Amino acid sequence: MTMDTLLRAWPWLPTLPDGQIDLPLVGNIVAASMMALLALMLWMGQRTQALPPMSRPLAHTLGASRWRSWWTLALQLPAPPLAKPRPASTSARALSVELRLQQPGLDIRAQFRVPPGRVCALVGREPATQSALLQAAAGLIPAKGGRIALGQDTLYDGSARINLPVHQRRLVWLDAHAHLFAHLSVRGNLRYGLPRGAAPADAPDFAQIVAWLELATLLPRRPAQLTAAQRVRVALGRALLSRPQALLLDNPLGEVPAHEHDELLELLAEIPRRWRLPMVLVSPKMSEVVRLADDVLVLHEGRMASAGPALQVLSDVSLSTFLEGTDAGSVLEGVVRRHDLNWLLSEVDVGGQRITVPAMLHPVGSRVRLKLRARDLSLHHQPPSDTSSLNCLHGRITQVMLAGEHGTYGAVGIELDQALGLHGDAEQSPPAVWALLTRKAIQQMDWQPGSPCVVGFKAMATTVSAWH
């Protein structure tokens, strides 16, 4: 290409008086441009490194691509419009997870399935194991193999080499830190993951979420002006407005003061059934598991120790080592039947037998769950006539497990008697509890499988939580 051709193509090039291109000046311009570009790249790298570690990964779970999350979070610029709306499912779908993970200190093989409108809790003595499994399901850390699916749609398949990006999986993450974007107001955070295009008829809209979570007065505030409970509410609203296919909760109330837990647990319990979403919960607090979980998966040393309905798993005497140790016990479901205002007590019907508990605010007819610690129960051959325990339940011993031939204590499983239905059949599987007794008491009382017994415990030994 000749000099004349270059000047005709780029007439803006600097020239000398003789009409030749001023090459030294052009070289200086190119060098300055490269230096400016390098400085810009360094600045952008610094802005990216200054972000909280989970900000961009969480933005991806809300549907933001890598480019969009970098543009809006690192550069804090207005989000460019999405190329096209994300496809919205016409019906709720079950989340199926089967994964193998291998990382330093972790070797996990587990599988679970969460139908729409149900909550599956991952529990165990090693919280890092449950959290890693949840992160792998969201795509935040790589899996060694397995499969993740929403209904018939595969999100990840190690053998088929399918691995959808995080922002296309629509599995929204929520943990104790909430990870609100500090440069955005509450309104901006809520709208961050809001997809363009028409929403499905059953999808929550902005006004509905703001009213349900009581966020109207908080909309102009920044995250630094919010309490821990308010941050969780905003993060929850942001997650729901992104139209997720499932919610993954990793200790979501970890930074919220204990006295504010109940109200947030009520909101979390309402989500699966109100919006037909599968929800997976990891929490170190067994009270939250009892309050929310329909099903429970117990992990021990990276392997599945048990899985099944919450009442069955949480009341299994053989799993006490993997759950709460000496604080383990049984979980029962019942219906509130009566409130005694004189003594500030309430009565709950469990399988036709009444359990007295401290007065509660749950109305008569509502369903509740009761937690009984095994070490708070005593066993009798006949109802005791002189005792401070208000509860005496009739049942039959199903198993006796001793901690070795010369151990101090043993566990006794009891199946509670249940009222029969109109046709002479039990209305449901009999409720069961287990008691932690000394080996001496077990042998002196001659407790054997099949023996009838009376289970005694104080009203104050029960913990009551609402249940849908």
Coordinates of C-alpha atoms in Angstrom, one line a residue:
M1 CA 0.0 0.0 0.0
T2 CA 1.5 3.3 -1.1
M3 CA 1.7 6.5 1.0
D4 CA -1.0 8.2 -1.2
T5 CA -3.3 5.2 -0.7
L6 CA -2.9 5.4 3.1
L7 CA -3.6 9.1 3.1
R8 CA -6.7 8.6 1.0
A9 CA -7.9 5.9 3.4
W10 CA -7.1 7.7 6.6
P11 CA -6.9 11.4 5.8
W12 CA -6.7 12.2 9.5
L13 CA -3.1 10.9 9.7
P14 CA -0.6 13.6 10.7
T15 CA 1.6 14.7 7.8
L16 CA 4.8 16.7 7.3
P17 CA 5.0 19.9 5.2
D18 CA 6.2 17.8 2.3
G19 CA 3.1 15.7 2.4
Q20 CA 4.7 12.6 4.0
I21 CA 3.2 10.9 7.0
D22 CA 4.7 12.1 10.3
L23 CA 5.9 8.6 11.4
P24 CA 7.5 9.8 14.7
L25 CA 4.2 11.4 15.7
V26 CA 2.2 8.4 14.7
G27 CA 4.5 6.2 16.8
N28 CA 4.1 8.5 19.8
I29 CA 0.3 8.3 19.4
V30 CA 0.3 4.5 19.2
A31 CA 2.6 4.2 22.2
A32 CA 0.4 6.5 24.2
S33 CA -2.7 4.6 23.2
M34 CA -1.1 1.3 24.3
M35 CA -0.1 2.8 27.6
A36 CA -3.6 4.1 28.1
L37 CA -5.0 0.7 27.2
L38 CA -2.6 -1.0 29.7
A39 CA -3.6 1.5 32.4
L40 CA -7.3 0.8 31.7
M41 CA -6.8 -2.9 31.9
L42 CA -4.9 -2.6 35.2
W43 CA -7.6 -0.3 36.6
M44 CA -10.3 -2.8 35.6
G45 CA -8.4 -5.7 37.2
Q46 CA -8.1 -3.7 40.4
R47 CA -11.8 -3.0 40.4
T48 CA -12.6 -6.7 39.8
Q49 CA -10.2 -7.8 42.6
A50 CA -11.8 -5.3 45.0
L51 CA -15.2 -7.0 44.7
P52 CA -16.3 -9.3 47.5
P53 CA -15.4 -12.9 46.5
M54 CA -19.0 -14.1 46.1
S55 CA -20.5 -11.0 44.4
R56 CA -20.0 -12.1 40.8
P57 CA -20.7 -15.8 41.3
L58 CA -24.0 -14.9 43.1
A59 CA -24.8 -12.5 40.2
H60 CA -24.4 -15.5 37.9
T61 CA -26.9 -17.5 39.8
L62 CA -29.3 -14.6 39.3
G63 CA -29.0 -14.9 35.6
A64 CA -26.2 -12.4 34.9
S65 CA -23.5 -13.6 32.4
R66 CA -19.8 -13.1 33.1
W67 CA -19.8 -10.0 30.9
R68 CA -22.9 -8.5 32.5
S69 CA -21.7 -9.2 36.1
W70 CA -18.3 -7.6 35.4
W71 CA -19.9 -4.5 33.7
T72 CA -22.5 -3.9 36.4
L73 CA -20.4 -4.8 39.5
A74 CA -16.8 -4.2 38.7
L75 CA -17.4 -1.0 36.6
Q76 CA -20.7 -0.2 38.4
L77 CA -22.2 0.9 35.0
P78 CA -25.9 0.5 34.1
A79 CA -26.7 -3.0 32.9
P80 CA -26.9 -3.4 29.1
P81 CA -30.2 -5.0 28.0
L82 CA -30.3 -8.7 27.7
A83 CA -30.2 -9.9 24.1
K84 CA -33.4 -11.8 24.5
P85 CA -35.6 -12.9 27.4
R86 CA -34.6 -16.1 29.2
P87 CA -37.0 -18.9 28.6
A88 CA -39.6 -19.3 31.3
S89 CA -40.8 -22.7 32.2
T90 CA -44.5 -23.4 32.0
S91 CA -44.6 -25.7 35.0
A92 CA -42.5 -26.4 38.1
R93 CA -39.9 -29.1 37.8
A94 CA -38.1 -31.3 40.2
L95 CA -34.4 -30.8 40.9
S96 CA -32.3 -34.0 40.6
V97 CA -28.7 -34.0 41.8
E98 CA -26.2 -36.9 41.6
L99 CA -22.6 -35.6 42.0
R100 CA -19.1 -36.7 42.7
L101 CA -16.7 -34.1 44.2
Q102 CA -13.0 -34.4 44.9
Q103 CA -11.2 -31.4 46.4
P104 CA -8.5 -31.1 49.1
G105 CA -10.0 -32.5 52.2
L106 CA -13.3 -33.4 50.4
D107 CA -14.4 -36.6 48.7
I108 CA -18.2 -36.5 48.2
R109 CA -20.6 -38.9 46.5
A110 CA -24.3 -38.1 47.0
Q111 CA -27.6 -37.9 45.3
F112 CA -31.0 -36.4 46.1
R113 CA -34.2 -35.3 44.3
V114 CA -36.4 -32.4 45.4
P115 CA -39.9 -32.2 43.9
P116 CA -41.6 -28.9 43.4
G117 CA -43.0 -27.4 46.6
R118 CA -40.8 -29.4 48.9
V119 CA -37.7 -28.7 51.0
C120 CA -34.7 -31.1 51.2
A121 CA -32.2 -30.5 54.1
L122 CA -28.6 -31.6 53.9
V123 CA -27.3 -32.3 57.4
G124 CA -24.3 -33.9 59.0
R125 CA -21.4 -33.2 61.4
E126 CA -19.2 -31.6 58.6
P127 CA -20.8 -28.4 57.4
A128 CA -18.2 -27.9 54.6
T129 CA -19.4 -31.1 52.9
Q130 CA -23.0 -30.0 52.7
S131 CA -22.0 -26.5 51.5
A132 CA -19.6 -27.9 48.8
L133 CA -22.4 -30.2 47.5
L134 CA -24.7 -27.2 47.3
Q135 CA -22.1 -25.0 45.5
A136 CA -21.4 -27.8 43.0
A137 CA -25.1 -28.1 42.2
A138 CA -25.2 -24.3 41.5
G139 CA -22.1 -24.6 39.3
L140 CA -20.0 -22.4 41.5
I141 CA -17.3 -25.2 41.9
P142 CA -16.5 -27.9 39.5
A143 CA -17.8 -31.5 39.9
K144 CA -15.8 -34.6 39.2
G145 CA -18.8 -36.3 37.6
G146 CA -22.5 -37.0 37.9
R147 CA -25.6 -35.4 36.7
I148 CA -27.9 -32.4 37.6
A149 CA -31.3 -32.0 36.0
L150 CA -34.4 -29.9 36.2
G151 CA -37.2 -32.2 35.1
Q152 CA -36.1 -33.6 31.8
D153 CA -33.6 -30.8 31.1
T154 CA -30.0 -31.6 31.9
L155 CA -27.9 -28.9 33.5
Y156 CA -24.8 -31.0 34.0
D157 CA -23.7 -34.4 32.9
G158 CA -20.1 -35.5 33.3
S159 CA -20.3 -38.4 31.0
A160 CA -22.1 -36.5 28.2
R161 CA -19.9 -33.4 28.7
I162 CA -22.8 -31.2 29.3
N163 CA -22.1 -28.3 31.7
L164 CA -24.4 -25.3 31.4
P165 CA -22.9 -22.0 32.7
V166 CA -24.1 -20.8 36.1
H167 CA -26.3 -18.0 34.7
Q168 CA -28.2 -20.5 32.6
R169 CA -29.0 -23.0 35.4
R170 CA -31.4 -20.7 37.2
L171 CA -30.5 -22.2 40.6
V172 CA -30.3 -19.2 42.9
W173 CA -27.9 -19.1 45.8
L174 CA -28.6 -17.5 49.2
D175 CA -26.3 -17.6 52.2
A176 CA -25.8 -15.9 55.5
H177 CA -24.0 -12.9 53.9
A178 CA -26.8 -12.0 51.5
H179 CA -24.2 -10.5 49.2
L180 CA -26.3 -7.4 48.3
F181 CA -24.5 -5.1 45.8
A182 CA -23.3 -2.2 47.9
H183 CA -23.4 0.4 45.0
L184 CA -27.1 -0.3 44.4
S185 CA -30.1 0.7 46.4
V186 CA -32.6 -1.9 47.7
R187 CA -34.7 -1.2 44.6
G188 CA -31.7 -1.7 42.4
N189 CA -30.8 -4.9 44.1
L190 CA -34.3 -6.2 43.7
R191 CA -34.4 -5.3 40.0
Y192 CA -30.9 -6.7 39.2
G193 CA -31.9 -10.2 38.2
L194 CA -35.4 -9.3 36.9
P195 CA -35.6 -10.8 33.4
R196 CA -36.9 -8.9 30.4
G197 CA -40.0 -10.0 28.7
A198 CA -43.4 -11.2 29.8
A199 CA -43.4 -13.1 33.1
P200 CA -45.3 -16.4 33.6
A201 CA -48.7 -16.0 35.2
D202 CA -47.5 -17.7 38.5
A203 CA -44.2 -15.7 38.7
P204 CA -43.9 -13.1 41.5
D205 CA -43.9 -9.5 40.4
F206 CA -42.1 -6.6 41.9
A207 CA -45.0 -5.0 43.8
Q208 CA -46.1 -8.4 45.1
I209 CA -42.6 -9.2 46.5
V210 CA -42.2 -5.7 48.0
A211 CA -45.5 -6.1 49.8
W212 CA -45.0 -9.6 50.9
L213 CA -41.5 -9.0 52.3
E214 CA -42.5 -5.5 53.7
L215 CA -39.7 -3.7 51.8
A216 CA -41.6 -0.5 50.7
T217 CA -39.9 1.8 53.2
L218 CA -36.5 0.3 52.4
L219 CA -36.4 0.8 48.7
P220 CA -34.3 3.9 48.6
R221 CA -31.8 2.7 51.2
R222 CA -28.3 1.2 50.5
P223 CA -27.3 -2.2 51.9
A224 CA -25.0 -0.6 54.6
Q225 CA -28.1 1.0 56.1
L226 CA -29.9 -2.3 56.6
T227 CA -30.0 -4.7 59.5
A228 CA -29.0 -8.4 59.0
A229 CA -32.6 -9.5 58.9
Q230 CA -33.5 -6.8 56.3
R231 CA -30.6 -7.8 54.1
V232 CA -31.9 -11.4 54.1
R233 CA -35.4 -10.1 53.1
V234 CA -33.9 -8.1 50.2
A235 CA -31.7 -11.0 49.1
L236 CA -34.7 -13.3 49.2
G237 CA -36.8 -10.9 47.2
R238 CA -34.0 -10.5 44.6
A239 CA -33.8 -14.3 44.3
L240 CA -37.5 -14.7 43.7
L241 CA -37.7 -11.9 41.2
S242 CA -35.0 -13.6 39.1
R243 CA -37.6 -16.3 38.4
P244 CA -35.5 -19.2 39.7
Q245 CA -36.1 -22.9 39.0
A246 CA -34.9 -23.8 42.5
L247 CA -33.5 -22.1 45.7
L248 CA -30.2 -23.2 47.3
L249 CA -29.9 -21.9 50.9
D250 CA -26.7 -22.2 52.8
N251 CA -27.3 -21.2 56.4
P252 CA -29.3 -18.2 55.3
L253 CA -30.0 -17.0 58.8
G254 CA -26.4 -17.3 60.0
E255 CA -25.9 -13.6 60.7
V256 CA -29.4 -12.8 61.9
P257 CA -30.0 -12.4 65.6
A258 CA -31.9 -15.4 67.1
H259 CA -34.9 -13.3 68.2
E260 CA -35.6 -12.5 64.5
H261 CA -35.4 -16.0 63.2
D262 CA -39.1 -17.0 63.6
E263 CA -40.4 -14.4 61.2
L264 CA -37.9 -15.2 58.5
L265 CA -38.5 -18.9 58.9
E266 CA -42.2 -18.3 58.3
L267 CA -41.3 -16.6 55.0
L268 CA -38.9 -19.3 54.0
A269 CA -41.5 -22.0 54.8
E270 CA -44.1 -20.3 52.6
I271 CA -41.9 -20.1 49.5
P272 CA -41.9 -23.7 48.2
R273 CA -45.7 -24.0 48.2
R274 CA -46.5 -20.5 47.2
W275 CA -44.3 -20.6 44.1
R276 CA -44.0 -24.4 43.7
L277 CA -40.2 -24.2 43.9
P278 CA -37.8 -27.0 45.0
M279 CA -35.6 -25.8 47.8
V280 CA -32.4 -27.2 49.3
L281 CA -31.3 -26.2 52.8
V282 CA -28.0 -26.4 54.6
S283 CA -28.1 -25.3 58.2
P284 CA -26.1 -26.1 61.3
K285 CA -29.2 -25.4 63.4
M286 CA -31.4 -28.5 63.7
S287 CA -34.3 -26.3 64.8
E288 CA -34.3 -24.8 61.3
V289 CA -34.3 -28.2 59.7
V290 CA -37.2 -29.3 61.9
R291 CA -39.1 -26.2 60.9
L292 CA -38.6 -26.3 57.1
A293 CA -37.6 -29.8 55.9
D294 CA -39.9 -32.3 54.2
D295 CA -37.0 -34.6 53.5
V296 CA -33.5 -35.0 55.0
L297 CA -30.2 -36.3 53.5
V298 CA -27.6 -37.2 56.1
L299 CA -24.0 -37.0 55.0
H300 CA -21.1 -38.5 56.9
E301 CA -17.5 -38.4 55.6
G302 CA -18.8 -37.4 52.2
R303 CA -21.2 -40.4 51.8
M304 CA -24.9 -40.8 52.3
A305 CA -25.7 -42.2 55.8
S306 CA -29.4 -41.9 55.3
A307 CA -32.1 -40.2 53.3
G308 CA -35.9 -40.0 53.6
P309 CA -38.8 -38.1 55.1
A310 CA -37.8 -35.7 57.8
L311 CA -39.7 -37.3 60.7
Q312 CA -38.3 -40.7 59.9
V313 CA -34.7 -39.6 59.5
L314 CA -34.6 -37.1 62.4
S315 CA -36.1 -39.7 64.8
D316 CA -33.8 -42.5 63.8
V317 CA -31.8 -43.6 66.9
S318 CA -29.1 -45.1 64.7
L319 CA -28.3 -41.7 63.2
S320 CA -27.8 -39.7 66.4
T321 CA -24.0 -39.8 66.1
F322 CA -24.3 -38.0 62.7
L323 CA -26.8 -35.4 63.9
E324 CA -26.8 -33.9 67.4
G325 CA -25.1 -36.5 69.5
T326 CA -26.5 -36.5 73.0
D327 CA -28.9 -33.6 72.1
A328 CA -30.5 -35.8 69.4
G329 CA -34.0 -37.1 69.8
S330 CA -37.3 -37.4 68.0
V331 CA -39.6 -35.2 65.9
L332 CA -43.4 -35.6 66.0
E333 CA -46.2 -34.0 64.0
G334 CA -49.4 -33.1 65.7
V335 CA -52.4 -30.7 65.7
V336 CA -53.0 -28.0 68.3
R337 CA -56.2 -29.0 70.2
R338 CA -56.5 -26.7 73.3
H339 CA -55.0 -23.7 75.0
D340 CA -55.1 -23.5 78.8
L341 CA -54.9 -19.8 79.6
N342 CA -55.0 -20.4 83.4
W343 CA -51.8 -22.4 83.4
L344 CA -50.3 -21.0 80.2
L345 CA -50.1 -24.4 78.6
S346 CA -51.3 -25.9 75.3
E347 CA -52.2 -29.4 74.2
V348 CA -51.2 -31.1 71.0
D349 CA -52.8 -34.2 69.6
V350 CA -50.2 -36.7 68.3
G351 CA -51.7 -39.9 66.9
G352 CA -54.7 -39.6 69.3
Q353 CA -52.7 -38.9 72.5
R354 CA -52.4 -35.5 74.0
I355 CA -49.0 -33.8 74.7
T356 CA -48.9 -30.8 77.0
V357 CA -46.4 -28.1 76.0
P358 CA -45.7 -24.5 77.1
A359 CA -48.3 -22.0 75.8
M360 CA -47.8 -21.1 72.2
L361 CA -49.4 -18.7 69.7
H362 CA -50.4 -21.3 67.1
P363 CA -54.2 -21.4 66.8
V364 CA -56.3 -24.4 67.6
G365 CA -56.4 -26.7 64.5
S366 CA -53.0 -25.7 63.2
R367 CA -50.3 -28.3 62.5
V368 CA -47.0 -28.2 64.5
R369 CA -43.9 -30.2 65.0
L370 CA -42.5 -31.2 68.4
K371 CA -38.9 -31.9 69.1
L372 CA -38.1 -34.2 72.1
R373 CA -34.6 -34.8 73.2
A374 CA -34.0 -38.5 73.9
R375 CA -32.2 -37.8 77.2
D376 CA -35.3 -35.9 78.6
L377 CA -37.5 -39.0 78.4
S378 CA -38.2 -41.6 81.1
L379 CA -39.8 -45.0 80.8
H380 CA -42.3 -46.6 83.2
H381 CA -44.2 -49.9 83.3
Q382 CA -47.4 -48.1 84.6
P383 CA -48.4 -44.4 84.5
P384 CA -46.6 -42.8 87.5
S385 CA -48.9 -41.4 90.2
D386 CA -46.5 -39.1 91.9
T387 CA -44.5 -37.1 89.2
S388 CA -44.0 -33.6 88.0
S389 CA -44.1 -34.8 84.4
L390 CA -47.4 -33.7 82.7
N391 CA -46.9 -36.1 79.8
C392 CA -47.4 -39.8 79.9
L393 CA -47.7 -41.5 76.5
H394 CA -48.5 -45.2 76.0
G395 CA -46.4 -47.2 73.6
R396 CA -44.5 -50.4 72.9
I397 CA -40.7 -50.9 72.8
T398 CA -39.4 -51.7 69.3
Q399 CA -35.7 -52.0 69.9
V400 CA -33.0 -51.7 72.5
M401 CA -29.5 -50.6 71.5
L402 CA -26.7 -50.7 74.1
A403 CA -23.4 -48.8 73.7
G404 CA -21.3 -52.0 74.1
E405 CA -21.5 -54.8 76.6
H406 CA -20.1 -52.5 79.4
G407 CA -21.2 -49.1 78.1
T408 CA -22.9 -46.5 80.3
Y409 CA -26.0 -45.9 78.4
G410 CA -28.3 -47.4 75.7
A411 CA -31.0 -46.2 73.3
V412 CA -34.6 -47.5 73.5
G413 CA -36.9 -47.1 70.6
I414 CA -40.7 -46.8 71.3
E415 CA -43.6 -46.9 68.9
L416 CA -46.4 -44.8 70.4
D417 CA -50.0 -46.1 70.5
Q418 CA -52.2 -44.5 67.9
A419 CA -56.0 -44.0 67.7
L420 CA -57.7 -46.1 65.1
G421 CA -59.7 -44.7 62.2
L422 CA -63.4 -45.3 61.5
H423 CA -62.6 -48.5 59.6
G424 CA -60.3 -49.9 62.3
D425 CA -57.0 -49.0 60.5
A426 CA -54.4 -46.7 61.8
E427 CA -54.8 -43.3 60.1
Q428 CA -51.0 -43.2 59.4
S429 CA -47.8 -44.9 60.4
P430 CA -47.5 -44.8 64.2
P431 CA -45.4 -42.0 65.7
A432 CA -42.1 -43.1 67.2
V433 CA -39.7 -41.7 69.8
W434 CA -36.5 -43.0 71.5
A435 CA -35.1 -42.6 74.9
L436 CA -31.5 -42.4 76.1
L437 CA -31.2 -44.4 79.4
T438 CA -28.4 -45.9 81.4
R439 CA -27.6 -49.5 80.9
K440 CA -28.4 -50.1 84.6
A441 CA -31.9 -48.7 84.2
I442 CA -32.5 -50.8 81.0
Q443 CA -31.5 -54.0 82.7
Q444 CA -33.2 -53.3 86.1
M445 CA -36.5 -52.5 84.4
D446 CA -36.0 -55.4 82.0
W447 CA -36.9 -53.4 78.9
Q448 CA -37.2 -55.8 75.9
P449 CA -38.6 -55.3 72.3
G450 CA -42.4 -55.8 72.5
S451 CA -42.7 -54.6 76.1
P452 CA -45.5 -52.1 76.7
C453 CA -44.4 -48.9 78.4
V454 CA -45.3 -45.4 79.4
V455 CA -43.1 -42.5 78.2
G456 CA -42.9 -39.7 80.6
F457 CA -41.5 -36.2 80.1
K458 CA -42.1 -32.6 81.3
A459 CA -43.9 -30.0 79.2
M460 CA -40.8 -27.9 79.3
A461 CA -38.8 -30.7 77.6
T462 CA -40.7 -30.0 74.3
T463 CA -39.7 -27.6 71.5
V464 CA -42.6 -26.5 69.3
S465 CA -42.4 -25.1 65.8
A466 CA -45.1 -24.4 63.2
W467 CA -45.6 -26.8 60.3
H468 CA -47.5 -26.4 57.1

